[in-house]
mmCIF file of C-alpha atoms in Angstrom:
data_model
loop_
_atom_site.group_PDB
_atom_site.id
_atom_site.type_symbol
_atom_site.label_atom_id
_atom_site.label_comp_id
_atom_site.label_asym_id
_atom_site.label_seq_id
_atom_site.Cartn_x
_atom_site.Cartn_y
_atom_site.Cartn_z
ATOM 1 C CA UNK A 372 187.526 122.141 69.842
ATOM 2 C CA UNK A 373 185.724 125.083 70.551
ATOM 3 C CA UNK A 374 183.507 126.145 73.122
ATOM 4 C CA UNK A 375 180.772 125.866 71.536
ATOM 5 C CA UNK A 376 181.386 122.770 69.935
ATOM 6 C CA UNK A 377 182.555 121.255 73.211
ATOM 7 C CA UNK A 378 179.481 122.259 74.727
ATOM 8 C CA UNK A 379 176.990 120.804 72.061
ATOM 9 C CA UNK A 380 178.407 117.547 72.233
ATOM 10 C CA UNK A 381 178.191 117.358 75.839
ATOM 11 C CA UNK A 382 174.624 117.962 75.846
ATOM 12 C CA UNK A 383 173.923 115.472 73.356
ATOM 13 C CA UNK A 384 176.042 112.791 75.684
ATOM 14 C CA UNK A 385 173.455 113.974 78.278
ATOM 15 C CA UNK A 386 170.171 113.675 76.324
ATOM 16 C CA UNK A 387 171.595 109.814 74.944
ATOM 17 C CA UNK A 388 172.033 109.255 78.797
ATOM 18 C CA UNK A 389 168.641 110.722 79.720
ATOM 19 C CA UNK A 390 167.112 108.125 77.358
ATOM 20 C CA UNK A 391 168.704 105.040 78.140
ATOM 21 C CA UNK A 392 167.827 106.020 81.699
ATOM 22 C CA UNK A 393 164.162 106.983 81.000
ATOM 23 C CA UNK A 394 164.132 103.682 79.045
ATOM 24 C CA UNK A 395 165.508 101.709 81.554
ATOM 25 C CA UNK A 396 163.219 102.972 84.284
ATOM 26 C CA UNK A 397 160.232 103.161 82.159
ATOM 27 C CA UNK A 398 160.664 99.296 81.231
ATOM 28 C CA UNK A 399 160.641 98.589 84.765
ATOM 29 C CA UNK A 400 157.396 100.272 85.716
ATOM 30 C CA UNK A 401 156.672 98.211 82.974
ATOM 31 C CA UNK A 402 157.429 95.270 84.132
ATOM 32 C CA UNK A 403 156.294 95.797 87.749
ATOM 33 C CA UNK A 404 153.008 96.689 86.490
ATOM 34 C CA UNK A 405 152.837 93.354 84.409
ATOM 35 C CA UNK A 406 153.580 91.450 87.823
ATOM 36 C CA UNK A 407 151.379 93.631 90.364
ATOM 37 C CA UNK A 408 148.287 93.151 87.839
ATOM 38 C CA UNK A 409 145.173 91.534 89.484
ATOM 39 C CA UNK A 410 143.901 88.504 87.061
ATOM 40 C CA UNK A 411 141.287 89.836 84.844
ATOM 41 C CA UNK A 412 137.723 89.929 86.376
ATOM 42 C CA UNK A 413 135.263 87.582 85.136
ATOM 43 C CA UNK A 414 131.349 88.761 85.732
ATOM 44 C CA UNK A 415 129.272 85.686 86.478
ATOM 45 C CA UNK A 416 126.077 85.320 88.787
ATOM 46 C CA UNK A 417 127.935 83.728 91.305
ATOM 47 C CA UNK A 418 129.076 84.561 94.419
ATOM 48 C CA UNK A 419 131.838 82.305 96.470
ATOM 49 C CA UNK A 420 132.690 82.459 99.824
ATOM 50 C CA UNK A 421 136.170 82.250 101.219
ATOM 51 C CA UNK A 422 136.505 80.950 104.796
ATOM 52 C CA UNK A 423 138.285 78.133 106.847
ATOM 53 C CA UNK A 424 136.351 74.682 106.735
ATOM 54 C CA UNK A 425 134.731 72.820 109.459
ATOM 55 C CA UNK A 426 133.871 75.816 111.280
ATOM 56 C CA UNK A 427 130.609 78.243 111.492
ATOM 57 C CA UNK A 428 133.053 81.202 112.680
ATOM 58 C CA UNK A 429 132.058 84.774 110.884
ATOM 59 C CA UNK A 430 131.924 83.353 107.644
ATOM 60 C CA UNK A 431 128.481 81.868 108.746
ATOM 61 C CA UNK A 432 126.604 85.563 108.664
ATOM 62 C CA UNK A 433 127.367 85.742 105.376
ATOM 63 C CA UNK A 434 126.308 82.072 104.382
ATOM 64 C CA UNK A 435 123.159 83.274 106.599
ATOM 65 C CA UNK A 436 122.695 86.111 104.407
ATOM 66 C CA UNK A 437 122.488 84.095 101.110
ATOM 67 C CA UNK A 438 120.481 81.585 102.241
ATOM 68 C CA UNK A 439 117.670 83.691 103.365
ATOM 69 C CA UNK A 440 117.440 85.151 100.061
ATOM 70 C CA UNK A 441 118.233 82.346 98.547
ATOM 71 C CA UNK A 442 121.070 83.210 96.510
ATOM 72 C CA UNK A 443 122.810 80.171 95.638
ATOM 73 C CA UNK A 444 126.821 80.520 96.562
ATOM 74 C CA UNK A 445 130.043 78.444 96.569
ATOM 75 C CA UNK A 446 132.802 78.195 98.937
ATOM 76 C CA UNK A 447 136.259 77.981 98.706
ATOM 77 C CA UNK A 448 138.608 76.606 102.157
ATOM 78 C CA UNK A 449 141.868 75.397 100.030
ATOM 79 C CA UNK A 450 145.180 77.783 100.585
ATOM 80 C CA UNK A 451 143.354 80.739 101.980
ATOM 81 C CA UNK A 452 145.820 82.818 102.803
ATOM 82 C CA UNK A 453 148.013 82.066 99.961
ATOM 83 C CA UNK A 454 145.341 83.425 97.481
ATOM 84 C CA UNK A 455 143.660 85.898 99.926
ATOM 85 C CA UNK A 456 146.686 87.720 100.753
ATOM 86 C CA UNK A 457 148.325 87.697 96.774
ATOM 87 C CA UNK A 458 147.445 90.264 94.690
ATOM 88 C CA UNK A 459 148.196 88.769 91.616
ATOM 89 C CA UNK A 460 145.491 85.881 92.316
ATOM 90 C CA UNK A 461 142.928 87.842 94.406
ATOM 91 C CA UNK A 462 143.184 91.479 92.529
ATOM 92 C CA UNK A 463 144.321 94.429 94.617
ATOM 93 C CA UNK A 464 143.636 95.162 97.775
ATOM 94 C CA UNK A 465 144.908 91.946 99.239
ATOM 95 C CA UNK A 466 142.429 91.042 101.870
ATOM 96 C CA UNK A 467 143.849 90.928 105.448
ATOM 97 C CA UNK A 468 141.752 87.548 106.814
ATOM 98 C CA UNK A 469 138.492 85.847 106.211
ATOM 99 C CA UNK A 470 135.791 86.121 105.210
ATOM 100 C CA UNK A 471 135.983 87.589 101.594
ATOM 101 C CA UNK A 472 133.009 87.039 99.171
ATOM 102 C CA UNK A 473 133.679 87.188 95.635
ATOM 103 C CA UNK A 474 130.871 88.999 93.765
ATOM 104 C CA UNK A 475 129.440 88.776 90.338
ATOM 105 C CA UNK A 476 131.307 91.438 88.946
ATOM 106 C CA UNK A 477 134.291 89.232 90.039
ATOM 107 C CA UNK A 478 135.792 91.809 92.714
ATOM 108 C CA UNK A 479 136.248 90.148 95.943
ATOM 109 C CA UNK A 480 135.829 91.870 99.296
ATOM 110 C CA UNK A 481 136.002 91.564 103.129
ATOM 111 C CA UNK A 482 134.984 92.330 106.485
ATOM 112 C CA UNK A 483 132.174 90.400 107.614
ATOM 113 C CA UNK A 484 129.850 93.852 108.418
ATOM 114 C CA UNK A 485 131.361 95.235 104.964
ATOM 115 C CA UNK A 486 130.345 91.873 103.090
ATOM 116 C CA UNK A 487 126.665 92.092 105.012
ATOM 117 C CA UNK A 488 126.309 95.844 104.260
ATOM 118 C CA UNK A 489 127.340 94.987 100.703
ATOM 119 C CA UNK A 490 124.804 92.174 100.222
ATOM 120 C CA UNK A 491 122.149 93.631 102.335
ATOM 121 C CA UNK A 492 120.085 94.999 99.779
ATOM 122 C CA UNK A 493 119.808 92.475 96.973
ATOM 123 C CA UNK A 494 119.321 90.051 99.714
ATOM 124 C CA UNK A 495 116.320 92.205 100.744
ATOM 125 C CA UNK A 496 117.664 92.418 104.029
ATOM 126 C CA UNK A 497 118.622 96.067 104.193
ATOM 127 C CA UNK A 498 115.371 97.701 105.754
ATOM 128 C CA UNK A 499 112.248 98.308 103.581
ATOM 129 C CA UNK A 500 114.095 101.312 101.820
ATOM 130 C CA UNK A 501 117.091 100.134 102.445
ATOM 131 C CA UNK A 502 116.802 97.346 100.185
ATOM 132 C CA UNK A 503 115.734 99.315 97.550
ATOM 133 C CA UNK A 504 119.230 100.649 96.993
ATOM 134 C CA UNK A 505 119.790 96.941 94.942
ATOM 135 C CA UNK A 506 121.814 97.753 91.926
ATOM 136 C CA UNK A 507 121.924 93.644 90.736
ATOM 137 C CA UNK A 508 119.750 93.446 87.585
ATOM 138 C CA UNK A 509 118.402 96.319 85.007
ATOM 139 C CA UNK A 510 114.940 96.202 86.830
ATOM 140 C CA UNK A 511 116.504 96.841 90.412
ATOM 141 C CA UNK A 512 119.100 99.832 88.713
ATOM 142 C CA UNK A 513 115.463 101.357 87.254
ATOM 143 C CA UNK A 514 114.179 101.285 91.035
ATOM 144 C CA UNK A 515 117.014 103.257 92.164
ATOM 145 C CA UNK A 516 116.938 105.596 89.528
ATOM 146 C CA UNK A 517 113.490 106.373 89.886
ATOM 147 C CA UNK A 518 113.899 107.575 94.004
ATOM 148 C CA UNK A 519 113.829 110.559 94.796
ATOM 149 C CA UNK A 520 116.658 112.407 96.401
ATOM 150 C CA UNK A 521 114.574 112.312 99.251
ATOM 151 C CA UNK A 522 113.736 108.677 99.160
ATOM 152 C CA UNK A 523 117.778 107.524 98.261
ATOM 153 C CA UNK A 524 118.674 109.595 101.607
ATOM 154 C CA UNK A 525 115.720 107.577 103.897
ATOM 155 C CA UNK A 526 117.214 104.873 102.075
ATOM 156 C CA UNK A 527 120.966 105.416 102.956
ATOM 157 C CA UNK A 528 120.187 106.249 106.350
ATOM 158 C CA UNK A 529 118.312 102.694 107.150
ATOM 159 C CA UNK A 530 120.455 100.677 105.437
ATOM 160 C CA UNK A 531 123.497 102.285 107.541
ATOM 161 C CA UNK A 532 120.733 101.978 110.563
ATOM 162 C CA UNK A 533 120.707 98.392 110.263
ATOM 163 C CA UNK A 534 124.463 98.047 109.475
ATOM 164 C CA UNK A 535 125.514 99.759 112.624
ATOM 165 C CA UNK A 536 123.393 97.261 114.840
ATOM 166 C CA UNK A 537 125.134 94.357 112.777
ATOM 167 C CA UNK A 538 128.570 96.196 113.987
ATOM 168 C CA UNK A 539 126.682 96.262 117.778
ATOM 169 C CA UNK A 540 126.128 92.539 117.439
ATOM 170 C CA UNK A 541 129.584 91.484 116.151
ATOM 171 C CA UNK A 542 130.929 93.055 119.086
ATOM 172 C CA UNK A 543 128.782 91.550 121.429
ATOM 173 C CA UNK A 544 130.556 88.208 119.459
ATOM 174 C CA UNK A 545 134.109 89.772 119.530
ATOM 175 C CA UNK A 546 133.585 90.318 123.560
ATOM 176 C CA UNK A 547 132.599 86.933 123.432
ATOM 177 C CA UNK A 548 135.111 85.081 122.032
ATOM 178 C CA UNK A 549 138.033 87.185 124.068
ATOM 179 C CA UNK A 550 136.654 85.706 127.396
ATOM 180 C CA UNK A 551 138.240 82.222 126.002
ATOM 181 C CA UNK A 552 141.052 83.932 124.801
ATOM 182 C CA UNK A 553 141.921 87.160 126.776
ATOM 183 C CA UNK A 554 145.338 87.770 126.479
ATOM 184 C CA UNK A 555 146.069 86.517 122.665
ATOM 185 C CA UNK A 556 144.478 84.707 120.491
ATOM 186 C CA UNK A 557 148.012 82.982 119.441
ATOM 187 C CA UNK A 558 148.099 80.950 122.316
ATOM 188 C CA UNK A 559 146.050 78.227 123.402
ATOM 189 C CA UNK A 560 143.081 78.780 126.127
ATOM 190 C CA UNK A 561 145.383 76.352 128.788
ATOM 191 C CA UNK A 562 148.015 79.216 128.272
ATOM 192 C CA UNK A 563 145.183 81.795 129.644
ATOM 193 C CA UNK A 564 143.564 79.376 132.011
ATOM 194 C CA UNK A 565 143.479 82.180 134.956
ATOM 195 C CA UNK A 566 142.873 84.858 133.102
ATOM 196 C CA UNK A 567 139.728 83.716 131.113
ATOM 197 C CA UNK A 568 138.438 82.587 134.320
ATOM 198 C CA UNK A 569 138.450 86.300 135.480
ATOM 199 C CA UNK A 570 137.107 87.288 132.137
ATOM 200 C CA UNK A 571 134.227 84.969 132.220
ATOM 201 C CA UNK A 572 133.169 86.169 135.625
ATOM 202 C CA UNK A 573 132.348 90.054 134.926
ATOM 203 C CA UNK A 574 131.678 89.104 131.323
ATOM 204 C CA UNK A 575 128.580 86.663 132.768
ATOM 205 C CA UNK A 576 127.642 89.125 135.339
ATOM 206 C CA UNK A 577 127.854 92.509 133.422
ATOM 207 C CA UNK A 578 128.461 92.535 129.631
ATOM 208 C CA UNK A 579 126.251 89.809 128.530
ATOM 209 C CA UNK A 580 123.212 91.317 130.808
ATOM 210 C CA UNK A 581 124.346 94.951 128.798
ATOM 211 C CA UNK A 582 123.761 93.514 125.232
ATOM 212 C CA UNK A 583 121.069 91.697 126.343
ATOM 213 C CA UNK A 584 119.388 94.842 127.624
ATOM 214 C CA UNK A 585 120.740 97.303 124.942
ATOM 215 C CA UNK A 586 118.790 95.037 121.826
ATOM 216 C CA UNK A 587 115.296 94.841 124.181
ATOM 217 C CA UNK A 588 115.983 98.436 124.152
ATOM 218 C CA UNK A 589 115.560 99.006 120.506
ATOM 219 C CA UNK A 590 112.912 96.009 119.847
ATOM 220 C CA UNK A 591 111.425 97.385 122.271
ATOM 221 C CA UNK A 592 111.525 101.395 121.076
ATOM 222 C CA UNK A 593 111.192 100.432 117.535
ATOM 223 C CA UNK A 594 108.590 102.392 116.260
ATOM 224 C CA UNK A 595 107.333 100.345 113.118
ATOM 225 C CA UNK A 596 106.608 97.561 115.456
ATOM 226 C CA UNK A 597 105.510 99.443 118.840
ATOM 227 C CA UNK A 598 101.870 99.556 117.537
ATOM 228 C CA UNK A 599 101.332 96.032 117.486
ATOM 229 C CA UNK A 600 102.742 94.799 120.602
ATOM 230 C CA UNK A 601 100.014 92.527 120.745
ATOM 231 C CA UNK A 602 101.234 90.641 118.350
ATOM 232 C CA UNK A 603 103.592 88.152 120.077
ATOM 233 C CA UNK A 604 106.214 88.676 117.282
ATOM 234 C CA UNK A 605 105.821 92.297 116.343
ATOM 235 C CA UNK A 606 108.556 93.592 118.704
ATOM 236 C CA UNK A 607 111.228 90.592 116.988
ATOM 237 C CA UNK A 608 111.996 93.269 114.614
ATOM 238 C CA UNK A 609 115.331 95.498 115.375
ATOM 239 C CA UNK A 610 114.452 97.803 112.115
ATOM 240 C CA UNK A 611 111.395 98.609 110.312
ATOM 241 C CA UNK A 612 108.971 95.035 110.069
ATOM 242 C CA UNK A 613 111.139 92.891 108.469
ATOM 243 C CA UNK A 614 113.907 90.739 108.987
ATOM 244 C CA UNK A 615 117.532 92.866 107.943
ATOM 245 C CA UNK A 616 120.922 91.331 108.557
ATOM 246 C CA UNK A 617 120.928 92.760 112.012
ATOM 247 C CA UNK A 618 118.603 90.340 113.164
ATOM 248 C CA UNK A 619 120.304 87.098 111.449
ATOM 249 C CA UNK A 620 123.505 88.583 113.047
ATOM 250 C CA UNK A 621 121.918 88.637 116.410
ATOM 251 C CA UNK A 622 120.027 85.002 116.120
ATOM 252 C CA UNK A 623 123.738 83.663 115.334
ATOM 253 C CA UNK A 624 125.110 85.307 118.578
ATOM 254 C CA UNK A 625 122.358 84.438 120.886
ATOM 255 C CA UNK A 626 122.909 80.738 119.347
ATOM 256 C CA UNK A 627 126.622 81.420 120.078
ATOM 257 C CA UNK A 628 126.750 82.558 123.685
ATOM 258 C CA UNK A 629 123.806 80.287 124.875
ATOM 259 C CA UNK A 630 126.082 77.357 123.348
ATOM 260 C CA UNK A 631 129.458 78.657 125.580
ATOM 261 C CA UNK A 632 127.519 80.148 128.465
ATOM 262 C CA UNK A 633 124.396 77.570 128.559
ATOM 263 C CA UNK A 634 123.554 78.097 132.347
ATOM 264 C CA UNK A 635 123.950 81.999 132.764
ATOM 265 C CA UNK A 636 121.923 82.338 129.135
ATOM 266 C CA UNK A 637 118.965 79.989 130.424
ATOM 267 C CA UNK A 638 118.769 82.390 134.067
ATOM 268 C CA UNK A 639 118.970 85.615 131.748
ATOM 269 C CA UNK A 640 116.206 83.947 129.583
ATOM 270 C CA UNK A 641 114.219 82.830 132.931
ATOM 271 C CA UNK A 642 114.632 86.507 134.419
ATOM 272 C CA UNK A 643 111.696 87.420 131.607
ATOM 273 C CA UNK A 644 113.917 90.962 131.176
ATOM 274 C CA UNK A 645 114.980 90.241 127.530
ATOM 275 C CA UNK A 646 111.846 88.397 126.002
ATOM 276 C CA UNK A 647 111.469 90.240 122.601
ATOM 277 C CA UNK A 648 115.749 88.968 122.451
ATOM 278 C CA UNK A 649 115.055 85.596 122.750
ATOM 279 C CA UNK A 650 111.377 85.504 120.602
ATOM 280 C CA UNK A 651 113.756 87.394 118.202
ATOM 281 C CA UNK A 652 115.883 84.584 118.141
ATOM 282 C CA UNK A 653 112.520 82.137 118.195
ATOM 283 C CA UNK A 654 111.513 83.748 114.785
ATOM 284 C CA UNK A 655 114.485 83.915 113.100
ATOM 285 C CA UNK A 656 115.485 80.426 113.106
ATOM 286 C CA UNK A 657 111.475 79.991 111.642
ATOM 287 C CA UNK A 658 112.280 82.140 108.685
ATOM 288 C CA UNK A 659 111.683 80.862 105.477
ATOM 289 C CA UNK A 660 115.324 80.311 104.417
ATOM 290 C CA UNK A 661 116.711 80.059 107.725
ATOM 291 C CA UNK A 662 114.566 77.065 108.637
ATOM 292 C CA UNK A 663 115.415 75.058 105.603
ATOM 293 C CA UNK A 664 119.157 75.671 106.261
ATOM 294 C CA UNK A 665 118.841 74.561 109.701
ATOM 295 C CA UNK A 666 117.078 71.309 108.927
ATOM 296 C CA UNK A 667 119.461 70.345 105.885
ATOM 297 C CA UNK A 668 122.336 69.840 108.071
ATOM 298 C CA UNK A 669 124.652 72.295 106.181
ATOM 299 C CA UNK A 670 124.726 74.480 109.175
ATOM 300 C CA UNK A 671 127.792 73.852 111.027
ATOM 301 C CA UNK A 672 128.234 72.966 114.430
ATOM 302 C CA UNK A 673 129.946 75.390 117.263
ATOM 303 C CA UNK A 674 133.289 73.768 118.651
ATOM 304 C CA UNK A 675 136.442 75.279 118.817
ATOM 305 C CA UNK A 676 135.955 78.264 116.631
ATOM 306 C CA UNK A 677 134.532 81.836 118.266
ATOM 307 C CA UNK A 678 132.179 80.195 120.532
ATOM 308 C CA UNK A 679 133.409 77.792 123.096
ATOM 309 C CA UNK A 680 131.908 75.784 125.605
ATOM 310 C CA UNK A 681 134.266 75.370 128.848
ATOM 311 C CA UNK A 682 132.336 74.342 131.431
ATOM 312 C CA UNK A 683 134.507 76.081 134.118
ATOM 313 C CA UNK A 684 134.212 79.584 132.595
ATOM 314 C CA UNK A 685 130.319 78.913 132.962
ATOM 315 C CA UNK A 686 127.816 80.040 135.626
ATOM 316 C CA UNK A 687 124.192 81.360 136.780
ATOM 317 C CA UNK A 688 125.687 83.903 138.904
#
């Protein structure tokens, strides 16, 4: 054979090779595509909430949300973390933990301040411009496309405004729940016994006082209200003069550390320091929406979920 021959059929060994490889590999991007693919999105005008049952836990500012717009939802509390954490049932990202809210569009996502920030503005609870950012519905997509550039910036910025005091008031929660549970929350609170004693202590006597003052602080300085301060609910209002998520968020957690911490919240609430807090917390559980909730017994009781009432870790100080 000559050398040229010799070499032609050699590269055509090569290129049949090549293809049975590219083949090969090709059908199993193929196939691993066919596995790894969410389940096809269904729009509806639904939304369903995923959290554990028999407990108010974070899933609550979200059913909070809804029900002060009255947005009818669902919820789902079967195999949470089997479907939560599978792509091929929830749709890609898998979601880390509870809550996730699945949306009309059929996308489901997570976070609690991500779901509220989300929600915010068809719920009419993102700020007076804020809201206005509502895409749900060809009338509410003609309202944002009819703003100004101007007008969708003042927008942005509120509805990020409000969302950052929801993030201020779930940490005021998260600080709250690690006093119970300060070295993991893996182990039970006999485990930690000490320890959340210790917690408790500085957590009554400084970090409850410091969230408590930092929220009079901006009732207080909030300039939409500041002109009516006669008005024994004008300074309830942490943004603007209506009620946003921030202030639902901050209702729940007042309700939450007055239920674990019942003696050292009545002296803070005595002290007269924080009363725009506490009227705050007076109105909110008023609101259309909120009060109708309330009285229909849907609301779920605190027990042993973020909020816990040990009467050992309590005190006036």
């Amino acid at each position: 054979m000559s050398a040229f021959s010799l070499l032609t059929t050699t590269v055509r060994r090569l290129s049949a090779a090549a293809v049975i490889y590219n083949s090969t590999v090709l059908s199993g991007c193929r196939f691993a595509h066919t596995v790894m693919s969410p389940p096809k999105r269904k729009r509806t005008d639904d939304y369903v909430l995923y959290y554990w049952p028999g407990l108010p836990g974070r899933g609550e500012y979200v059913r909070l949300a809804l029900e002060y717009a009255g947005i009818p939802y669902t919820e789902k509390s079967s195999n949470l973390m089997q479907i939560l954490s599978s792509p091929e049932k929830i749709g890609t990202p898998p979601h880390f933990a509870p809550p996730a809210l699945q949306l009309p569009s059929g996308r489901v996502i997570s976070q609690t301040a991500n779901i509220l920030n989300h929600i915010a503005p068809r719920c009419g609870l993102a700020g007076e411009w804020g809201s206005k950012l509502n895409t749900h519905g060809e009338d509410a997509r003609e309202t944002v496309r009819a703003l100004s550039e101007e007008e969708i910036e003042r927008a942005e910025e509120e509805r990020s405004v409000v969302n950052q005091l929801v993030m201020t008031a779930l940490d005021f929660q998260n600080e709250t729940h690690d006093v119970h549970h300060p070295i993991a929350s893996s182990l039970y609170y006999e485990d930690q016994k000490e320890e959340a004693a210790r917690a408790a202590k500085v957590f009554r006597e400084s970090r409850i006082p410091r969230f408590l003052e930092y929220f009079e602080k901006v009732l207080a300085s909030n300039p939409a209200t500041a002109k009516h301060a006669d008005n024994p609910h004008a300074q309830t209002y942490l943004v603007g003069a209506r009620t946003t998520t921030a202030d639902l968020i901050l209702f729940h957690v007042i309700d939450g550390v007055a239920f674990q911490f019942p003696k050292r919240m009545a002296k803070l609430k005595e002290s007269g320091r924080y009363d725009n807090v506490f009227k705050l917390h007076e109105r909110v559980q008023g609101e259309k929406g909120i009060k109708e909730y309330i009285a229909s017994g849907r609301r779920q009781k605190f027990g042993l979920g973020i909020f816990r009432h040990y009467e050992e870790l309590d005190g006036e100080e």
